Coordinates of C-alpha atoms in Angstrom, one line a residue:
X1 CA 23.4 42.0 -26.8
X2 CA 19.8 42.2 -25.7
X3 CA 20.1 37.7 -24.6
X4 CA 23.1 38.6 -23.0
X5 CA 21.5 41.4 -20.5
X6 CA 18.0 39.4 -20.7
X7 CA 20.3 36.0 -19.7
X8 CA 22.3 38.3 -16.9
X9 CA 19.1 39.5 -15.2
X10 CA 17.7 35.7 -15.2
X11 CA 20.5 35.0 -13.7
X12 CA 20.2 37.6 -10.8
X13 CA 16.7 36.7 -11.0
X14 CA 17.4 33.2 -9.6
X15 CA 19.9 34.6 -7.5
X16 CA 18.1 36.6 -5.8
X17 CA 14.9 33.7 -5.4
X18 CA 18.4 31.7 -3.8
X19 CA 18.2 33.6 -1.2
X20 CA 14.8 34.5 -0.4
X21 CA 14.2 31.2 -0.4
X22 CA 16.0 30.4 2.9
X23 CA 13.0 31.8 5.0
X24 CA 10.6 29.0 3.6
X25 CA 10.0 25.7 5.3
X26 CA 12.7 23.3 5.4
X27 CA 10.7 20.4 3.1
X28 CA 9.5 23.6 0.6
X29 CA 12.8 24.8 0.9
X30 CA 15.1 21.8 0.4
X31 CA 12.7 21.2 -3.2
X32 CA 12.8 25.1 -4.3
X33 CA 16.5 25.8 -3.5
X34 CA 17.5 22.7 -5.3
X35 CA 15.4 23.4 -8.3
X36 CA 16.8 27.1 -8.6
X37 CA 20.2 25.9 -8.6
X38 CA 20.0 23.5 -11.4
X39 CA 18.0 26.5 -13.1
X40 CA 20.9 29.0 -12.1
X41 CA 23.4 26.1 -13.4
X42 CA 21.8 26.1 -16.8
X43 CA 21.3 30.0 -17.1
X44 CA 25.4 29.9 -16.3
X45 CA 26.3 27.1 -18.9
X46 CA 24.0 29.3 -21.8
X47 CA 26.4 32.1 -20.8
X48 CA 30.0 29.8 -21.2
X49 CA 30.3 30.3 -17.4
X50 CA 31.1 25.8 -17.1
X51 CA 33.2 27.0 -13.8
X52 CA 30.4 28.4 -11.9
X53 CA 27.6 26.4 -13.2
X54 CA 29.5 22.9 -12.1
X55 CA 30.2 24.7 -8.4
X56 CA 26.1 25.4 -8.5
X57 CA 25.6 22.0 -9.3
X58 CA 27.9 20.9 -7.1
X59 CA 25.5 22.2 -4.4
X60 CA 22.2 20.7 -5.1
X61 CA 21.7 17.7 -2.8
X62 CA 22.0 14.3 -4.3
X63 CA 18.4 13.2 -2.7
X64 CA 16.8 16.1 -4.4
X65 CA 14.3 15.0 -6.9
X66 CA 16.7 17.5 -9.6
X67 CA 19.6 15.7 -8.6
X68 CA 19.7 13.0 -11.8
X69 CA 18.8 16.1 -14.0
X70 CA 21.6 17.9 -11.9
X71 CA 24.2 15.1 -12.6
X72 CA 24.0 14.9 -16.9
X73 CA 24.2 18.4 -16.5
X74 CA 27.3 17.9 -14.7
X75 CA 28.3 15.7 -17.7
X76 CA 27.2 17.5 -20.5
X77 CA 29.0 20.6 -19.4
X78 CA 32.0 18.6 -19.6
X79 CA 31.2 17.4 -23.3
X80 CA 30.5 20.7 -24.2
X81 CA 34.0 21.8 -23.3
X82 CA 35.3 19.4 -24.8
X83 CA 36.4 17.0 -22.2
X84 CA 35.2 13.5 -23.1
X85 CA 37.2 11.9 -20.2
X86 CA 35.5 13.7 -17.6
X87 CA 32.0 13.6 -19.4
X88 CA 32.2 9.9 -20.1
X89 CA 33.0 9.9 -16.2
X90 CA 29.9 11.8 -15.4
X91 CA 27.6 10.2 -17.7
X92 CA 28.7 6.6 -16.6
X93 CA 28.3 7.8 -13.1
X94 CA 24.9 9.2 -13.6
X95 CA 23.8 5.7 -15.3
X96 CA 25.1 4.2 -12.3
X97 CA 23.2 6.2 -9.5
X98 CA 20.2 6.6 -11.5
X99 CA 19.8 3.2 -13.7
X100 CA 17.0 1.8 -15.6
X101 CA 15.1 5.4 -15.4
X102 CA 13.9 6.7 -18.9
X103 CA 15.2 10.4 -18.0
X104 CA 18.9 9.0 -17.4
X105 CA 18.7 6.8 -20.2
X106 CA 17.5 9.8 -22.8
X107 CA 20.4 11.9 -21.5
X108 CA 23.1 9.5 -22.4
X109 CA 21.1 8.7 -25.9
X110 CA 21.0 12.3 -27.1
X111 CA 24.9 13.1 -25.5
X112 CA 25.9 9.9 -27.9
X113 CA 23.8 11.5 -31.0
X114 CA 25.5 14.7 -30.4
X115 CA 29.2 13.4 -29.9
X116 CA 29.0 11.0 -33.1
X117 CA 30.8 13.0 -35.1
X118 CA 33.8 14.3 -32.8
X119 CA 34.0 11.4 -30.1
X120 CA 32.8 7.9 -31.4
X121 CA 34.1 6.4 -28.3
X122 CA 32.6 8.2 -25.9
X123 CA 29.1 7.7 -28.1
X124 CA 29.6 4.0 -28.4
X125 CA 30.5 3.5 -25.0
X126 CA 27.0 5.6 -23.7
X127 CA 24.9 3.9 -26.7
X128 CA 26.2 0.7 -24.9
X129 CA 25.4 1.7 -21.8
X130 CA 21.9 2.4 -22.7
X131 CA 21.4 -0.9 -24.4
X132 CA 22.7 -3.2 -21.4
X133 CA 20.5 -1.6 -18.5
X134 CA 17.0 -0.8 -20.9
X135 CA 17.4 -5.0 -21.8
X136 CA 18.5 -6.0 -18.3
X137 CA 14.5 -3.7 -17.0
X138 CA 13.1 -5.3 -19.9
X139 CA 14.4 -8.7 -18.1
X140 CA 13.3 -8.2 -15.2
X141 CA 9.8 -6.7 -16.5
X142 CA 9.4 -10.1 -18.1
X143 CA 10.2 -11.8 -15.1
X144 CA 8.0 -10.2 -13.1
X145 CA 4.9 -10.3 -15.1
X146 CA 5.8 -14.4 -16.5
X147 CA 5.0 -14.8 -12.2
X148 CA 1.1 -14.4 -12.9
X149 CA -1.1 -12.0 -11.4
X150 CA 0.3 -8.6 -10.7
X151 CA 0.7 -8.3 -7.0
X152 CA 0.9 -4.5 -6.3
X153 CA 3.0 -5.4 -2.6
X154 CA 5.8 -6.0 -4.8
X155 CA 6.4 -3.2 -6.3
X156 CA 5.3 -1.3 -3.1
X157 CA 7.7 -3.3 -1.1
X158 CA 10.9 -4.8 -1.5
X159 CA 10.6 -7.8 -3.6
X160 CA 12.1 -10.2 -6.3
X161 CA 11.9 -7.8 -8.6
X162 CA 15.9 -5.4 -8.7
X163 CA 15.2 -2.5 -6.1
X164 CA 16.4 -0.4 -9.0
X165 CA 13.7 -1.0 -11.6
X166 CA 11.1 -1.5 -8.6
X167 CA 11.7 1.9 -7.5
X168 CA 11.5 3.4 -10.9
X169 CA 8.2 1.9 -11.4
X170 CA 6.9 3.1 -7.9
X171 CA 8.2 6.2 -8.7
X172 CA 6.4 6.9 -11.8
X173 CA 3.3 4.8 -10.5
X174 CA 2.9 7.8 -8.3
X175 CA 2.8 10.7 -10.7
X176 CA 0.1 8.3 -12.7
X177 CA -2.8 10.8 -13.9
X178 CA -5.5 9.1 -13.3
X179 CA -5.0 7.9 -9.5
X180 CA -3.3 8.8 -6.3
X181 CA -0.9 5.8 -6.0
X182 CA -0.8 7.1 -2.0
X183 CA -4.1 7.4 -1.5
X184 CA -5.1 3.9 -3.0
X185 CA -2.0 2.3 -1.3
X186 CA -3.3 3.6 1.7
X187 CA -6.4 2.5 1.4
X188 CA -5.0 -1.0 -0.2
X189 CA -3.3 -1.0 3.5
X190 CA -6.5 -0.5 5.1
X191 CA -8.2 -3.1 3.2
X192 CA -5.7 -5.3 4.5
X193 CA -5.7 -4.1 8.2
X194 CA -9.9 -4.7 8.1
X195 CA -9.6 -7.8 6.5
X196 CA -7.2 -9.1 9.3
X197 CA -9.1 -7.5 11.6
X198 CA -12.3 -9.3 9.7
X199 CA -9.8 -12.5 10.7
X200 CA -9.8 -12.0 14.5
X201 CA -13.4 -11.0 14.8
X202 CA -14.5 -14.4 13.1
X203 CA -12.3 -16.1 15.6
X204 CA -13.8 -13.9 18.6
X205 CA -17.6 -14.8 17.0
X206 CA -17.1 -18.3 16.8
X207 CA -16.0 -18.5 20.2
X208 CA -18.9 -17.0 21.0
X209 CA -21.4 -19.0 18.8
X210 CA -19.7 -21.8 20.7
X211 CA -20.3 -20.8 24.1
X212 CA -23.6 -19.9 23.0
X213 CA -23.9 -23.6 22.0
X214 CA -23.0 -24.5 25.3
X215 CA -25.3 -22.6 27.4
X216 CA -28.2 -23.7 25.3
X217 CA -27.0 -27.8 26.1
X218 CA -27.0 -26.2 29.4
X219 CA -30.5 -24.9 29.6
X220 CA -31.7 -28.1 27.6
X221 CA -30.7 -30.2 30.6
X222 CA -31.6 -27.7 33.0
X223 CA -35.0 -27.8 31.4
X224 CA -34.8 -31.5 31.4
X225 CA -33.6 -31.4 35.0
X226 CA -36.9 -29.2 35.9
X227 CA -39.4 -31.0 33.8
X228 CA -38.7 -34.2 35.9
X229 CA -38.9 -31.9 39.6
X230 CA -42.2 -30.4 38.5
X231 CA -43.6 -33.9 37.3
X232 CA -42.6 -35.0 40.7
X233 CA -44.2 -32.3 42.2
X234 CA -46.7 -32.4 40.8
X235 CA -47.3 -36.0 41.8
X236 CA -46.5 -35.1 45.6
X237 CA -48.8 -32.5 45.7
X238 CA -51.8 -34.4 44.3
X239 CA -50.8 -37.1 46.8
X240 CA -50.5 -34.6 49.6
X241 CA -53.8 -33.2 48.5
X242 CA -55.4 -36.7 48.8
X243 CA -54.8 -36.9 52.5
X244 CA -56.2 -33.7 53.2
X245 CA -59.9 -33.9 55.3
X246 CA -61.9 -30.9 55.2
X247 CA -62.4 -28.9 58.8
X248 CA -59.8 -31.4 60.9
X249 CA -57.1 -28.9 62.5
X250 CA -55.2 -32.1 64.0
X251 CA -51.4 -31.7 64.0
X252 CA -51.2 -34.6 61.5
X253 CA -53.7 -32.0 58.7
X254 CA -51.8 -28.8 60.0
X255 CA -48.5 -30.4 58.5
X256 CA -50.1 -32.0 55.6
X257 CA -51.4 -28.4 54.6
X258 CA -47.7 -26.9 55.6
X259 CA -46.6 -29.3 52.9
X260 CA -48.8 -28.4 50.2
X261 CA -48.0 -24.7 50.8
X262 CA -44.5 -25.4 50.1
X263 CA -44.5 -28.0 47.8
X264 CA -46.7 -25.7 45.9
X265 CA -43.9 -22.2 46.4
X266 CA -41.3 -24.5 45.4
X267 CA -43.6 -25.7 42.2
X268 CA -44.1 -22.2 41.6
X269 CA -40.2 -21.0 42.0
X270 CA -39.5 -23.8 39.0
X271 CA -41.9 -23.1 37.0
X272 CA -40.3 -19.3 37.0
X273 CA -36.9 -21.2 36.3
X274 CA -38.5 -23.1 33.4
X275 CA -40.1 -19.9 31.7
X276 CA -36.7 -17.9 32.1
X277 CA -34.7 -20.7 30.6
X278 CA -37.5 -21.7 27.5
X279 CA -37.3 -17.6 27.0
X280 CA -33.4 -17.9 27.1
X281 CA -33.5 -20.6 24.8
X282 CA -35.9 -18.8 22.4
X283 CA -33.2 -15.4 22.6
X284 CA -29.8 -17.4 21.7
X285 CA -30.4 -18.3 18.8
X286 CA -31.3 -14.7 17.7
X287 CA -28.3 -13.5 19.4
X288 CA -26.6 -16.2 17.3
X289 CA -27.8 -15.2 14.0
X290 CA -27.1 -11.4 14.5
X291 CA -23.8 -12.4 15.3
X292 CA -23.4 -13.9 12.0
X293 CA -25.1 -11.1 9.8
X294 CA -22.8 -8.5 11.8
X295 CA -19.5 -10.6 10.2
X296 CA -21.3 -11.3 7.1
X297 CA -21.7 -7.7 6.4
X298 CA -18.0 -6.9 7.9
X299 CA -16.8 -9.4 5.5
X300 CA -18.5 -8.0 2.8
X301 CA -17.3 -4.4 3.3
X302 CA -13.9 -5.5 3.8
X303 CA -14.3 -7.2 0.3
X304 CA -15.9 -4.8 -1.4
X305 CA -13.1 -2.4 -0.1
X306 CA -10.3 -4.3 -0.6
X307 CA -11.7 -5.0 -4.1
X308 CA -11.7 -1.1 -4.8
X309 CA -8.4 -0.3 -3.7
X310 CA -6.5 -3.2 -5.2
X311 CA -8.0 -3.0 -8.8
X312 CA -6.8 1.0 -8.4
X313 CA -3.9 0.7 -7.5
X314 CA -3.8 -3.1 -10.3
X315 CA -4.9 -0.3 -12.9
X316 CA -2.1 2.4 -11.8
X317 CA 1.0 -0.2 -12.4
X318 CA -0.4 -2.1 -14.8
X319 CA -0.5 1.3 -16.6
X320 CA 3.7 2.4 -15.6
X321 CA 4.6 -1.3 -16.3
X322 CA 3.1 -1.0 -20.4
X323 CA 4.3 2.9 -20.4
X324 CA 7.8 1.7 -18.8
X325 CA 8.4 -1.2 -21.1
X326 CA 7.2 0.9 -24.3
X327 CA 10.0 3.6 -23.2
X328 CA 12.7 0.6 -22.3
X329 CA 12.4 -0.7 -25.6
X330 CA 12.9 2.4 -27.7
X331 CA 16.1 3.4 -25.9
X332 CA 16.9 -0.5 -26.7
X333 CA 16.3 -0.1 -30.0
X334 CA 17.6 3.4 -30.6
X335 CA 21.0 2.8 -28.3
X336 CA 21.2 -0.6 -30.8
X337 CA 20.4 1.0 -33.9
X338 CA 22.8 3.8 -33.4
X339 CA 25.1 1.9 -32.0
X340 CA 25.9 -0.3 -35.6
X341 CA 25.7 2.5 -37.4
X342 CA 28.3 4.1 -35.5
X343 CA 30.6 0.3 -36.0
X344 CA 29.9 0.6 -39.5
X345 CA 30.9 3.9 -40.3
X346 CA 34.0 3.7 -38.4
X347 CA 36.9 3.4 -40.6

C-alpha cells in the first residue's frame, strides 16, 4: 500500500514539475519537459496505467535527446501487455529511427531475453535485428579505419562513412570524459582558418620580398647611374678649376667660377642621392628578413596549434571508435548467440 501512495505522489510530483516548467527558457525547457514526461510515462507504466503512459509519451518531441529512450518505452509497454504485434512494430520502428546506437540496440536485446519464453518470434526477429545493423557499424567501422589515418573532418562532417553510424560516433565523441569535442573542434577549425590565413600571408610576403627585390635592382642602377654623373663631375670640376686665374674678374673667370658653384651644388645634391639610396640598400634587406621571421613564427604557431587541437580531438574518436566497436561486437555476439539458442530450442 505504502509504493502505491509513495508511486502516486511521484507521480503528482512530476506533474506538478510539468507544469512549473513552462516558465523556464525555451532550450531549458524543451530538455526538462521532455525528460519529465518520459519519467511521468514510466512512474504510470509501474502503476499498470499503459493508457496514459503511451499518451505521455506520445508527447515528448521526437528531436528530444529522451526521445529513443521514449520510443522502446513505447514498445515495451506494448510487450508488457501482451501485444507482440504492436511491440514488434515499435521496437522495429525504434531500430529504424535510431540505428547503429548501443542504447537502441540493448533495448531490443533485453526485450528478446525477456520474450523468449512467451514470443520466440518476436525475440528472433529483434535478436535479428540487432545482429544485421551491429555487423553492418562494424562494416563500416572497418571501412573507415582500413582508409589510413583517422581524419577527424569525417566524422565531423558528412563523409563516406553512413550518416547513421557517423552521427552516433559524433554523438558519443562529445560526451568523451576527457575532452570537449566542441571546444577542440573549434579550435581544430581555427587551426585551420590560421593556417589558411598563414597561406595568404605567404603569398602577400612574397610579393613583397619581390618588390623589395625590385627596388633594390632599382637603386643598384640608380647607384650605378650616380657613380658615373659624379665621376663626371668630378672630372668637370677639376677641369673647370684648371682654368680658373687667381684675382681676374673678366666675364670669361665670372662664368668659369658660376660653373664651379654649380657643378659643385649639383655634385653635392648626388652625393645626397647616393647616401639615401646606399642607406636604402643597407635597410631592405632587414626589412626582408623580418618579413620572413614574422611568417616563420606565424607558421610555427599555426603548427603548433593545429598540432594541439587535431591530436585532441585524434585522441577523442580514436577513443568512441575502440569503445563503439567493443559495444557493436557484444550485441553481435549476444543477438547471434541468442539467437541459435532460440533455433535450437524451437521444437
Amino acid at each position: 500500500m505504502s509504493a502505491v501512495i509513495e508511486a502516486d505522489n511521484t507521480e503528482q510530483a512530476l506533474s506538478n514539475a510539468l507544469d512549473s516548467a513552462t516558465g523556464l527558457a525555451p532550450a531549458e525547457r524543451f530538455v526538462v519537459k521532455n525528460q519529465l514526461r518520459l519519467r511521468l510515462a514510466a512512474v504510470q507504466m509501474q502503476q499498470g496505467h499503459f493508457d496514459k503512459a503511451r499518451d505521455m509519451l506520445r508527447q515528448i518531441d521526437t528531436e528530444s535527446p529522451a526521445a529513443l529512450q521514449a520510443s522502446l518505452l513505447m514498445a515495451e509497454s506494448y510487450r508488457l501487455t501482451a501485444q507482440p504485434t504492436e511491440a514488434r512494430k515499435w521496437f522495429l520502428r525504434t531500430a529504424k529511427h535510431y540505428p547503429y546506437r548501443p542504447m537502441t540496440l540493448n533495448g531490443l536485446i533485453s526485450a528478446a531475453h525477456d520474450e523468449q519464453p512467451r514470443n520466440p518470434a518476436l525475440s528472433a526477429a529483434l535478436y535479428h535485428e540487432v545482429s544485421a545493423q551491429s555487423h553492418f557499424a562494424l562494416a563500416q567501422l572497418d571501412a573507415f579505419e582500413n582508409n589510413g589515418d583517422l581524419d577527424p573532418m569525417a566524422i565531423i562532417f558528412p563523409s563516406s562513412l553512413d550518416d547513421a553510424v557517423r552521427k552516433t560516433l559524433l554523438r558519443r565523441s562529445l560526451h568523451h570524459p576527457g575532452h570537449n569535442l566542441l571546444a577542440e573542434t573549434g579550435q581544430l577549425k581555427s587551426s585551420v582558418t590560421a593556417i589558411l590565413a598563414l597561406r595568404e600571408r605567404h603569398a602577400a610576403v612574397d610579393q613583397e620580398l619581390n618588390q623589395l627585390g625590385i627596388k633594390l635592382a632599382n637603386y643598384q642602377r640608380q647607384r650605378d647611374s650616380l657613380e658615373k654623373q659624379l665621376i663626371a663631375g668630378d672630372q668637370e670640376l677639376q677641369a673647370l678649376k684648371a682654368q680658373m686665374i687667381p684675382r681676374d674678374f673678366g666675364a670669361e673667370q665670372t662664368r668659369i667660377r658660376q660653373g664651379i658653384t654649380l657643378r659643385r651644388n649639383q655634385q653635392t645634391r648626388l652625393r645626397a642621392q647616393l647616401a639615401f639610396i646606399e642607406q636604402a640598400q643597407q635597410a631592405l634587406p632587414d626589412i626582408a628578413r623580418k618579413l620572413e621571421q614574422q611568417l616563420q613564427a606565424l607558421h610555427h604557431s599555426a603548427q603548433k596549434q593545429l598540432g594541439s587541437s587535431h591530436s585532441a580531438v585524434t585522441e577523442v574518436l580514436e577513443d568512441t571508435l575502440k569503445q563503439y566497436r567493443v559495444e557493436l561486437s557484444n550485441l553481435a555476439a549476444e543477438a547471434q548467440l541468442q539467437r541459435s539458442e532460440l533455433m535450437l530450442s524451437s521444437p
